[in-house]
Amino acid sequence: MHLDSTTLATRAVWAGEHADAETLAHASQIPLVRSASFSYSDYDEWLAVAQGTRPGHIYSRNTNPTVAAFEEKIRSLECAEAAIGFASGMAAISNTLFTLLAPGDRVVSIKDSYGATSRLFLELLPRIGVEATLCDSTDHAQIEAEVAKGCRVLYFETPTNPTLKVLDIARLAKAGHAAGAIVVVDNTFATPINCRPITLGADLVVHSATKFLGGHEDAVGGTLCGSRSLVQRVFQYREITGACLSPDTAYLLLRGMKTLALRVERQNASAQLVAEFLRSHPAVGSVHYPGLTDDPGHEIARKQMSGFGGLVSFSLAAGTARVGPFLKAIRLAHCAASLGGVQSFIGPPETTSHVECTPAQRAALGIPAGLLRYSIGIEAPLDLIADLTQALDKPA
Ligand code: PLP
């Protein structure tokens, strides 16, 4: 059955599940195939598989049936021609950028990318002679102007981490293509349930699959989706760097992704309620959520997203001094660095996404002191609001 014409919720369940019917015989769930290599007693068959003229697997650093099923599921969800898995989100991002960029090239991105991605732009890519220009993510005109000066790659996240700014994918993809750039979008926060950048003009999409895709905080993985030719280039680079996804992780991701649409729809609805609640509470300063009608990103989000996502950021009116006691009082969220799981997570950028920045660097990125990033799980929203209420109302 061709699944790309079905709805995303159906693809989340079924895509990839028949990916390797020949190898996997009649299993109704994709089995975990841990084999590092695949054996052939027939030389002609082995040669045909090795040369790619016959389906099959040779060595699991390159391809593996369980990983292939994961790749097919995310490919279908992202409406892409091809997808490959990686050992982590950062493996996907770094392998992609190092494949596409060579000494003398220029990349344009935004200042408030995920911390380790920023370090690629500020530390590792300059080491090989790649110039990185990082723009203000709220200033589309500045990004367009920098792109128009010429660049090989335009790279951005939307919504951004941790202040949830929304960038206009169609507008920026147009600017990127006019300059001959490859446009790469990190879709980790939105998920393909809420936004599909390739349908809006992006060339490539990367994910930390560790987050919403897996959804259960038990698997670190990443993925790249896009055109067959670009994904193949990155695949050939990954064959050498060996930053492959393990079959065990692919198995967990496949299981998690079956409920992706259900989870994300619940998280979207709960995040809206939580954001509106936080907005009304006197102990809360700023609230950042693209679903709030007066949020600066709301109009773009309405245009390009089918849901506003499961993350809300907010600052405490009393500032940084209240962060410690507030986190101690919270009962229904892990105080931890991750996000996108079935359980809620909460943490400040100085211990999570922007741990490596100085306070001055965080301020320059527009991250207010005392900000908290709250990743809403699938708990009952009224319980989350009750938990926030008791923590916010605790006397100082
Ligand atoms: N992209 C975003 C938006 C992230 O939030 C993260 C991690 O938090 C990454 C990429 C990196 O992913 P990973 O931790 O799986 O390497």
mmCIF file with all atom_site columns, C-alpha atoms in Angstrom, residues 84-245:
data_model
loop_
_atom_site.group_PDB
_atom_site.id
_atom_site.type_symbol
_atom_site.label_atom_id
_atom_site.label_alt_id
_atom_site.label_comp_id
_atom_site.label_asym_id
_atom_site.label_entity_id
_atom_site.label_seq_id
_atom_site.pdbx_PDB_ins_code
_atom_site.Cartn_x
_atom_site.Cartn_y
_atom_site.Cartn_z
_atom_site.occupancy
_atom_site.B_iso_or_equiv
_atom_site.pdbx_formal_charge
_atom_site.auth_seq_id
_atom_site.auth_comp_id
_atom_site.auth_asym_id
_atom_site.auth_atom_id
_atom_site.pdbx_PDB_model_num
ATOM 1   C CA . ILE A 1 84  ? 18.718 8.501  6.831  1.00 0.00 ? 84  ILE A CA 1
ATOM 2   C CA . GLY A 1 85  ? 19.181 7.878  10.532 1.00 0.00 ? 85  GLY A CA 1
ATOM 3   C CA . PHE A 1 86  ? 22.015 9.118  12.735 1.00 0.00 ? 86  PHE A CA 1
ATOM 4   C CA . ALA A 1 87  ? 23.432 8.359  16.167 1.00 0.00 ? 87  ALA A CA 1
ATOM 5   C CA . SER A 1 88  ? 22.041 11.667 17.521 1.00 0.00 ? 88  SER A CA 1
ATOM 6   C CA . GLY A 1 89  ? 20.560 14.944 16.377 1.00 0.00 ? 89  GLY A CA 1
ATOM 7   C CA . MET A 1 90  ? 24.017 16.523 16.501 1.00 0.00 ? 90  MET A CA 1
ATOM 8   C CA . ALA A 1 91  ? 25.403 13.694 14.353 1.00 0.00 ? 91  ALA A CA 1
ATOM 9   C CA . ALA A 1 92  ? 22.702 14.475 11.757 1.00 0.00 ? 92  ALA A CA 1
ATOM 10  C CA . ILE A 1 93  ? 23.421 18.208 11.866 1.00 0.00 ? 93  ILE A CA 1
ATOM 11  C CA . SER A 1 94  ? 27.226 17.984 11.859 1.00 0.00 ? 94  SER A CA 1
ATOM 12  C CA . ASN A 1 95  ? 27.417 15.307 9.142  1.00 0.00 ? 95  ASN A CA 1
ATOM 13  C CA . THR A 1 96  ? 25.014 17.334 6.974  1.00 0.00 ? 96  THR A CA 1
ATOM 14  C CA . LEU A 1 97  ? 26.923 20.604 7.370  1.00 0.00 ? 97  LEU A CA 1
ATOM 15  C CA . PHE A 1 98  ? 30.336 19.000 6.873  1.00 0.00 ? 98  PHE A CA 1
ATOM 16  C CA . THR A 1 99  ? 29.063 17.245 3.736  1.00 0.00 ? 99  THR A CA 1
ATOM 17  C CA . LEU A 1 100 ? 27.640 20.416 2.209  1.00 0.00 ? 100 LEU A CA 1
ATOM 18  C CA . LEU A 1 101 ? 30.313 22.936 3.227  1.00 0.00 ? 101 LEU A CA 1
ATOM 19  C CA . ALA A 1 102 ? 33.924 23.111 2.031  1.00 0.00 ? 102 ALA A CA 1
ATOM 20  C CA . PRO A 1 103 ? 36.797 25.529 2.739  1.00 0.00 ? 103 PRO A CA 1
ATOM 21  C CA . GLY A 1 104 ? 35.972 28.979 1.361  1.00 0.00 ? 104 GLY A CA 1
ATOM 22  C CA . ASP A 1 105 ? 32.192 28.463 1.627  1.00 0.00 ? 105 ASP A CA 1
ATOM 23  C CA . ARG A 1 106 ? 29.833 30.633 3.607  1.00 0.00 ? 106 ARG A CA 1
ATOM 24  C CA . VAL A 1 107 ? 26.835 29.537 5.710  1.00 0.00 ? 107 VAL A CA 1
ATOM 25  C CA . VAL A 1 108 ? 24.102 31.853 6.985  1.00 0.00 ? 108 VAL A CA 1
ATOM 26  C CA . SER A 1 109 ? 22.186 30.928 10.101 1.00 0.00 ? 109 SER A CA 1
ATOM 27  C CA . ILE A 1 110 ? 20.607 32.433 13.204 1.00 0.00 ? 110 ILE A CA 1
ATOM 28  C CA . LYS A 1 111 ? 22.177 33.430 16.527 1.00 0.00 ? 111 LYS A CA 1
ATOM 29  C CA . ASP A 1 112 ? 19.852 31.377 18.676 1.00 0.00 ? 112 ASP A CA 1
ATOM 30  C CA . SER A 1 113 ? 20.276 27.873 17.278 1.00 0.00 ? 113 SER A CA 1
ATOM 31  C CA . TYR A 1 114 ? 20.541 24.987 19.731 1.00 0.00 ? 114 TYR A CA 1
ATOM 32  C CA . GLY A 1 115 ? 23.789 25.511 21.695 1.00 0.00 ? 115 GLY A CA 1
ATOM 33  C CA . ALA A 1 116 ? 25.860 22.695 20.128 1.00 0.00 ? 116 ALA A CA 1
ATOM 34  C CA . THR A 1 117 ? 24.703 23.732 16.628 1.00 0.00 ? 117 THR A CA 1
ATOM 35  C CA . SER A 1 118 ? 25.893 27.273 17.369 1.00 0.00 ? 118 SER A CA 1
ATOM 36  C CA . ARG A 1 119 ? 29.248 25.843 18.358 1.00 0.00 ? 119 ARG A CA 1
ATOM 37  C CA . LEU A 1 120 ? 29.532 24.158 14.958 1.00 0.00 ? 120 LEU A CA 1
ATOM 38  C CA . PHE A 1 121 ? 29.097 27.594 13.380 1.00 0.00 ? 121 PHE A CA 1
ATOM 39  C CA . LEU A 1 122 ? 31.365 29.421 15.813 1.00 0.00 ? 122 LEU A CA 1
ATOM 40  C CA . GLU A 1 123 ? 34.105 26.838 16.425 1.00 0.00 ? 123 GLU A CA 1
ATOM 41  C CA . LEU A 1 124 ? 34.276 23.775 14.149 1.00 0.00 ? 124 LEU A CA 1
ATOM 42  C CA . LEU A 1 125 ? 33.273 25.115 10.724 1.00 0.00 ? 125 LEU A CA 1
ATOM 43  C CA . PRO A 1 126 ? 35.617 28.155 10.910 1.00 0.00 ? 126 PRO A CA 1
ATOM 44  C CA . ARG A 1 127 ? 38.439 25.660 11.605 1.00 0.00 ? 127 ARG A CA 1
ATOM 45  C CA . ILE A 1 128 ? 38.022 24.262 8.075  1.00 0.00 ? 128 ILE A CA 1
ATOM 46  C CA . GLY A 1 129 ? 37.736 27.723 6.539  1.00 0.00 ? 129 GLY A CA 1
ATOM 47  C CA . VAL A 1 130 ? 33.944 28.040 6.430  1.00 0.00 ? 130 VAL A CA 1
ATOM 48  C CA . GLU A 1 131 ? 32.618 31.485 7.255  1.00 0.00 ? 131 GLU A CA 1
ATOM 49  C CA . ALA A 1 132 ? 29.419 31.499 9.346  1.00 0.00 ? 132 ALA A CA 1
ATOM 50  C CA . THR A 1 133 ? 27.201 34.579 9.556  1.00 0.00 ? 133 THR A CA 1
ATOM 51  C CA . LEU A 1 134 ? 24.633 34.385 12.354 1.00 0.00 ? 134 LEU A CA 1
ATOM 52  C CA . CYS A 1 135 ? 21.610 36.681 12.112 1.00 0.00 ? 135 CYS A CA 1
ATOM 53  C CA . ASP A 1 136 ? 18.901 37.854 14.486 1.00 0.00 ? 136 ASP A CA 1
ATOM 54  C CA . SER A 1 137 ? 16.115 35.267 14.111 1.00 0.00 ? 137 SER A CA 1
ATOM 55  C CA . THR A 1 138 ? 13.417 37.959 14.418 1.00 0.00 ? 138 THR A CA 1
ATOM 56  C CA . ASP A 1 139 ? 14.850 39.936 11.489 1.00 0.00 ? 139 ASP A CA 1
ATOM 57  C CA . HIS A 1 140 ? 13.883 38.177 8.246  1.00 0.00 ? 140 HIS A CA 1
ATOM 58  C CA . ALA A 1 141 ? 15.121 41.112 6.163  1.00 0.00 ? 141 ALA A CA 1
ATOM 59  C CA . GLN A 1 142 ? 18.611 40.810 7.700  1.00 0.00 ? 142 GLN A CA 1
ATOM 60  C CA . ILE A 1 143 ? 18.682 37.067 6.969  1.00 0.00 ? 143 ILE A CA 1
ATOM 61  C CA . GLU A 1 144 ? 17.579 37.712 3.366  1.00 0.00 ? 144 GLU A CA 1
ATOM 62  C CA . ALA A 1 145 ? 20.236 40.414 2.939  1.00 0.00 ? 145 ALA A CA 1
ATOM 63  C CA . GLU A 1 146 ? 22.994 38.132 4.252  1.00 0.00 ? 146 GLU A CA 1
ATOM 64  C CA . VAL A 1 147 ? 21.810 35.245 2.070  1.00 0.00 ? 147 VAL A CA 1
ATOM 65  C CA . ALA A 1 148 ? 21.736 37.510 -0.991 1.00 0.00 ? 148 ALA A CA 1
ATOM 66  C CA . LYS A 1 149 ? 25.455 38.248 -0.487 1.00 0.00 ? 149 LYS A CA 1
ATOM 67  C CA . GLY A 1 150 ? 25.998 34.593 -1.420 1.00 0.00 ? 150 GLY A CA 1
ATOM 68  C CA . CYS A 1 151 ? 26.123 31.437 0.667  1.00 0.00 ? 151 CYS A CA 1
ATOM 69  C CA . ARG A 1 152 ? 26.263 27.684 0.151  1.00 0.00 ? 152 ARG A CA 1
ATOM 70  C CA . VAL A 1 153 ? 23.850 26.832 2.985  1.00 0.00 ? 153 VAL A CA 1
ATOM 71  C CA . LEU A 1 154 ? 21.047 28.617 4.831  1.00 0.00 ? 154 LEU A CA 1
ATOM 72  C CA . TYR A 1 155 ? 20.354 26.815 8.107  1.00 0.00 ? 155 TYR A CA 1
ATOM 73  C CA . PHE A 1 156 ? 17.753 27.577 10.772 1.00 0.00 ? 156 PHE A CA 1
ATOM 74  C CA . GLU A 1 157 ? 15.474 26.146 13.448 1.00 0.00 ? 157 GLU A CA 1
ATOM 75  C CA . THR A 1 158 ? 11.828 27.041 13.878 1.00 0.00 ? 158 THR A CA 1
ATOM 76  C CA . PRO A 1 159 ? 10.432 27.450 16.506 1.00 0.00 ? 159 PRO A CA 1
ATOM 77  C CA . THR A 1 160 ? 13.760 28.374 18.078 1.00 0.00 ? 160 THR A CA 1
ATOM 78  C CA . ASN A 1 161 ? 15.267 27.058 21.271 1.00 0.00 ? 161 ASN A CA 1
ATOM 79  C CA . PRO A 1 162 ? 14.435 28.298 23.932 1.00 0.00 ? 162 PRO A CA 1
ATOM 80  C CA . THR A 1 163 ? 12.415 31.446 23.144 1.00 0.00 ? 163 THR A CA 1
ATOM 81  C CA . LEU A 1 164 ? 10.203 29.824 20.464 1.00 0.00 ? 164 LEU A CA 1
ATOM 82  C CA . LYS A 1 165 ? 10.599 32.429 17.751 1.00 0.00 ? 165 LYS A CA 1
ATOM 83  C CA . VAL A 1 166 ? 8.998  31.401 14.474 1.00 0.00 ? 166 VAL A CA 1
ATOM 84  C CA . LEU A 1 167 ? 10.803 31.817 11.154 1.00 0.00 ? 167 LEU A CA 1
ATOM 85  C CA . ASP A 1 168 ? 8.973  31.974 7.834  1.00 0.00 ? 168 ASP A CA 1
ATOM 86  C CA . ILE A 1 169 ? 10.177 28.840 6.020  1.00 0.00 ? 169 ILE A CA 1
ATOM 87  C CA . ALA A 1 170 ? 8.636  29.614 2.599  1.00 0.00 ? 170 ALA A CA 1
ATOM 88  C CA . ARG A 1 171 ? 10.000 33.172 2.594  1.00 0.00 ? 171 ARG A CA 1
ATOM 89  C CA . LEU A 1 172 ? 13.509 32.147 3.642  1.00 0.00 ? 172 LEU A CA 1
ATOM 90  C CA . ALA A 1 173 ? 13.594 29.124 1.306  1.00 0.00 ? 173 ALA A CA 1
ATOM 91  C CA . LYS A 1 174 ? 12.790 31.480 -1.575 1.00 0.00 ? 174 LYS A CA 1
ATOM 92  C CA . ALA A 1 175 ? 15.631 33.804 -0.550 1.00 0.00 ? 175 ALA A CA 1
ATOM 93  C CA . GLY A 1 176 ? 17.998 30.841 -0.159 1.00 0.00 ? 176 GLY A CA 1
ATOM 94  C CA . HIS A 1 177 ? 17.181 29.411 -3.566 1.00 0.00 ? 177 HIS A CA 1
ATOM 95  C CA . ALA A 1 178 ? 17.518 32.805 -5.254 1.00 0.00 ? 178 ALA A CA 1
ATOM 96  C CA . ALA A 1 179 ? 21.105 32.845 -3.951 1.00 0.00 ? 179 ALA A CA 1
ATOM 97  C CA . GLY A 1 180 ? 21.734 29.227 -4.979 1.00 0.00 ? 180 GLY A CA 1
ATOM 98  C CA . ALA A 1 181 ? 21.874 28.014 -1.359 1.00 0.00 ? 181 ALA A CA 1
ATOM 99  C CA . ILE A 1 182 ? 20.745 24.682 0.086  1.00 0.00 ? 182 ILE A CA 1
ATOM 100 C CA . VAL A 1 183 ? 18.109 25.381 2.748  1.00 0.00 ? 183 VAL A CA 1
ATOM 101 C CA . VAL A 1 184 ? 18.247 23.201 5.871  1.00 0.00 ? 184 VAL A CA 1
ATOM 102 C CA . VAL A 1 185 ? 15.621 23.365 8.646  1.00 0.00 ? 185 VAL A CA 1
ATOM 103 C CA . ASP A 1 186 ? 15.834 21.798 12.110 1.00 0.00 ? 186 ASP A CA 1
ATOM 104 C CA . ASN A 1 187 ? 12.237 20.621 12.644 1.00 0.00 ? 187 ASN A CA 1
ATOM 105 C CA . THR A 1 188 ? 12.811 19.087 16.100 1.00 0.00 ? 188 THR A CA 1
ATOM 106 C CA . PHE A 1 189 ? 10.501 21.464 17.991 1.00 0.00 ? 189 PHE A CA 1
ATOM 107 C CA . ALA A 1 190 ? 7.621  21.474 15.500 1.00 0.00 ? 190 ALA A CA 1
ATOM 108 C CA . THR A 1 191 ? 7.690  17.760 14.500 1.00 0.00 ? 191 THR A CA 1
ATOM 109 C CA . PRO A 1 192 ? 6.273  16.725 11.105 1.00 0.00 ? 192 PRO A CA 1
ATOM 110 C CA . ILE A 1 193 ? 2.822  16.567 12.709 1.00 0.00 ? 193 ILE A CA 1
ATOM 111 C CA . ASN A 1 194 ? 2.841  20.364 13.136 1.00 0.00 ? 194 ASN A CA 1
ATOM 112 C CA . CYS A 1 195 ? 5.067  21.467 10.232 1.00 0.00 ? 195 CYS A CA 1
ATOM 113 C CA . ARG A 1 196 ? 6.586  19.929 7.108  1.00 0.00 ? 196 ARG A CA 1
ATOM 114 C CA . PRO A 1 197 ? 9.370  22.240 5.900  1.00 0.00 ? 197 PRO A CA 1
ATOM 115 C CA . ILE A 1 198 ? 9.965  20.349 2.626  1.00 0.00 ? 198 ILE A CA 1
ATOM 116 C CA . THR A 1 199 ? 6.415  21.128 1.502  1.00 0.00 ? 199 THR A CA 1
ATOM 117 C CA . LEU A 1 200 ? 7.211  24.803 2.198  1.00 0.00 ? 200 LEU A CA 1
ATOM 118 C CA . GLY A 1 201 ? 10.372 24.821 0.061  1.00 0.00 ? 201 GLY A CA 1
ATOM 119 C CA . ALA A 1 202 ? 13.188 23.618 2.363  1.00 0.00 ? 202 ALA A CA 1
ATOM 120 C CA . ASP A 1 203 ? 15.684 21.210 0.797  1.00 0.00 ? 203 ASP A CA 1
ATOM 121 C CA . LEU A 1 204 ? 16.630 19.268 3.904  1.00 0.00 ? 204 LEU A CA 1
ATOM 122 C CA . VAL A 1 205 ? 15.136 18.668 7.349  1.00 0.00 ? 205 VAL A CA 1
ATOM 123 C CA . VAL A 1 206 ? 17.075 17.518 10.406 1.00 0.00 ? 206 VAL A CA 1
ATOM 124 C CA . HIS A 1 207 ? 15.773 16.234 13.739 1.00 0.00 ? 207 HIS A CA 1
ATOM 125 C CA . SER A 1 208 ? 16.929 15.320 17.133 1.00 0.00 ? 208 SER A CA 1
ATOM 126 C CA . ALA A 1 209 ? 14.860 12.115 17.160 1.00 0.00 ? 209 ALA A CA 1
ATOM 127 C CA . THR A 1 210 ? 15.699 11.954 20.864 1.00 0.00 ? 210 THR A CA 1
ATOM 128 C CA . LYS A 1 211 ? 12.875 14.441 21.465 1.00 0.00 ? 211 LYS A CA 1
ATOM 129 C CA . PHE A 1 212 ? 9.288  14.247 20.150 1.00 0.00 ? 212 PHE A CA 1
ATOM 130 C CA . LEU A 1 213 ? 9.906  11.531 17.528 1.00 0.00 ? 213 LEU A CA 1
ATOM 131 C CA . GLY A 1 214 ? 11.001 8.946  20.100 1.00 0.00 ? 214 GLY A CA 1
ATOM 132 C CA . GLY A 1 215 ? 8.910  10.609 22.767 1.00 0.00 ? 215 GLY A CA 1
ATOM 133 C CA . HIS A 1 216 ? 9.897  8.387  25.687 1.00 0.00 ? 216 HIS A CA 1
ATOM 134 C CA . GLU A 1 217 ? 13.345 9.664  26.699 1.00 0.00 ? 217 GLU A CA 1
ATOM 135 C CA . ASP A 1 218 ? 14.922 6.268  26.187 1.00 0.00 ? 218 ASP A CA 1
ATOM 136 C CA . ALA A 1 219 ? 16.645 6.713  22.812 1.00 0.00 ? 219 ALA A CA 1
ATOM 137 C CA . VAL A 1 220 ? 19.233 9.165  21.470 1.00 0.00 ? 220 VAL A CA 1
ATOM 138 C CA . GLY A 1 221 ? 19.017 9.468  17.686 1.00 0.00 ? 221 GLY A CA 1
ATOM 139 C CA . GLY A 1 222 ? 18.791 11.803 14.738 1.00 0.00 ? 222 GLY A CA 1
ATOM 140 C CA . THR A 1 223 ? 17.670 11.960 11.143 1.00 0.00 ? 223 THR A CA 1
ATOM 141 C CA . LEU A 1 224 ? 18.042 13.854 7.884  1.00 0.00 ? 224 LEU A CA 1
ATOM 142 C CA . CYS A 1 225 ? 15.276 13.985 5.251  1.00 0.00 ? 225 CYS A CA 1
ATOM 143 C CA . GLY A 1 226 ? 15.237 15.533 1.783  1.00 0.00 ? 226 GLY A CA 1
ATOM 144 C CA . SER A 1 227 ? 15.837 14.910 -1.894 1.00 0.00 ? 227 SER A CA 1
ATOM 145 C CA . ARG A 1 228 ? 17.351 11.571 -2.904 1.00 0.00 ? 228 ARG A CA 1
ATOM 146 C CA . SER A 1 229 ? 20.462 13.234 -4.318 1.00 0.00 ? 229 SER A CA 1
ATOM 147 C CA . LEU A 1 230 ? 21.268 15.411 -1.274 1.00 0.00 ? 230 LEU A CA 1
ATOM 148 C CA . VAL A 1 231 ? 20.498 12.652 1.237  1.00 0.00 ? 231 VAL A CA 1
ATOM 149 C CA . GLN A 1 232 ? 22.705 10.275 -0.773 1.00 0.00 ? 232 GLN A CA 1
ATOM 150 C CA . ARG A 1 233 ? 25.620 12.730 -0.527 1.00 0.00 ? 233 ARG A CA 1
ATOM 151 C CA . VAL A 1 234 ? 25.260 12.886 3.257  1.00 0.00 ? 234 VAL A CA 1
ATOM 152 C CA . PHE A 1 235 ? 24.814 9.099  3.427  1.00 0.00 ? 235 PHE A CA 1
ATOM 153 C CA . GLN A 1 236 ? 28.165 8.648  1.681  1.00 0.00 ? 236 GLN A CA 1
ATOM 154 C CA . TYR A 1 237 ? 29.774 10.988 4.228  1.00 0.00 ? 237 TYR A CA 1
ATOM 155 C CA . ARG A 1 238 ? 28.101 9.103  7.093  1.00 0.00 ? 238 ARG A CA 1
ATOM 156 C CA . GLU A 1 239 ? 29.415 5.793  5.701  1.00 0.00 ? 239 GLU A CA 1
ATOM 157 C CA . ILE A 1 240 ? 32.885 7.197  6.415  1.00 0.00 ? 240 ILE A CA 1
ATOM 158 C CA . THR A 1 241 ? 32.262 8.979  9.720  1.00 0.00 ? 241 THR A CA 1
ATOM 159 C CA . GLY A 1 242 ? 30.241 6.010  11.018 1.00 0.00 ? 242 GLY A CA 1
ATOM 160 C CA . ALA A 1 243 ? 27.719 8.227  12.828 1.00 0.00 ? 243 ALA A CA 1
ATOM 161 C CA . CYS A 1 244 ? 25.014 5.628  12.190 1.00 0.00 ? 244 CYS A CA 1
ATOM 162 C CA . LEU A 1 245 ? 21.833 4.934  14.157 1.00 0.00 ? 245 LEU A CA 1
#
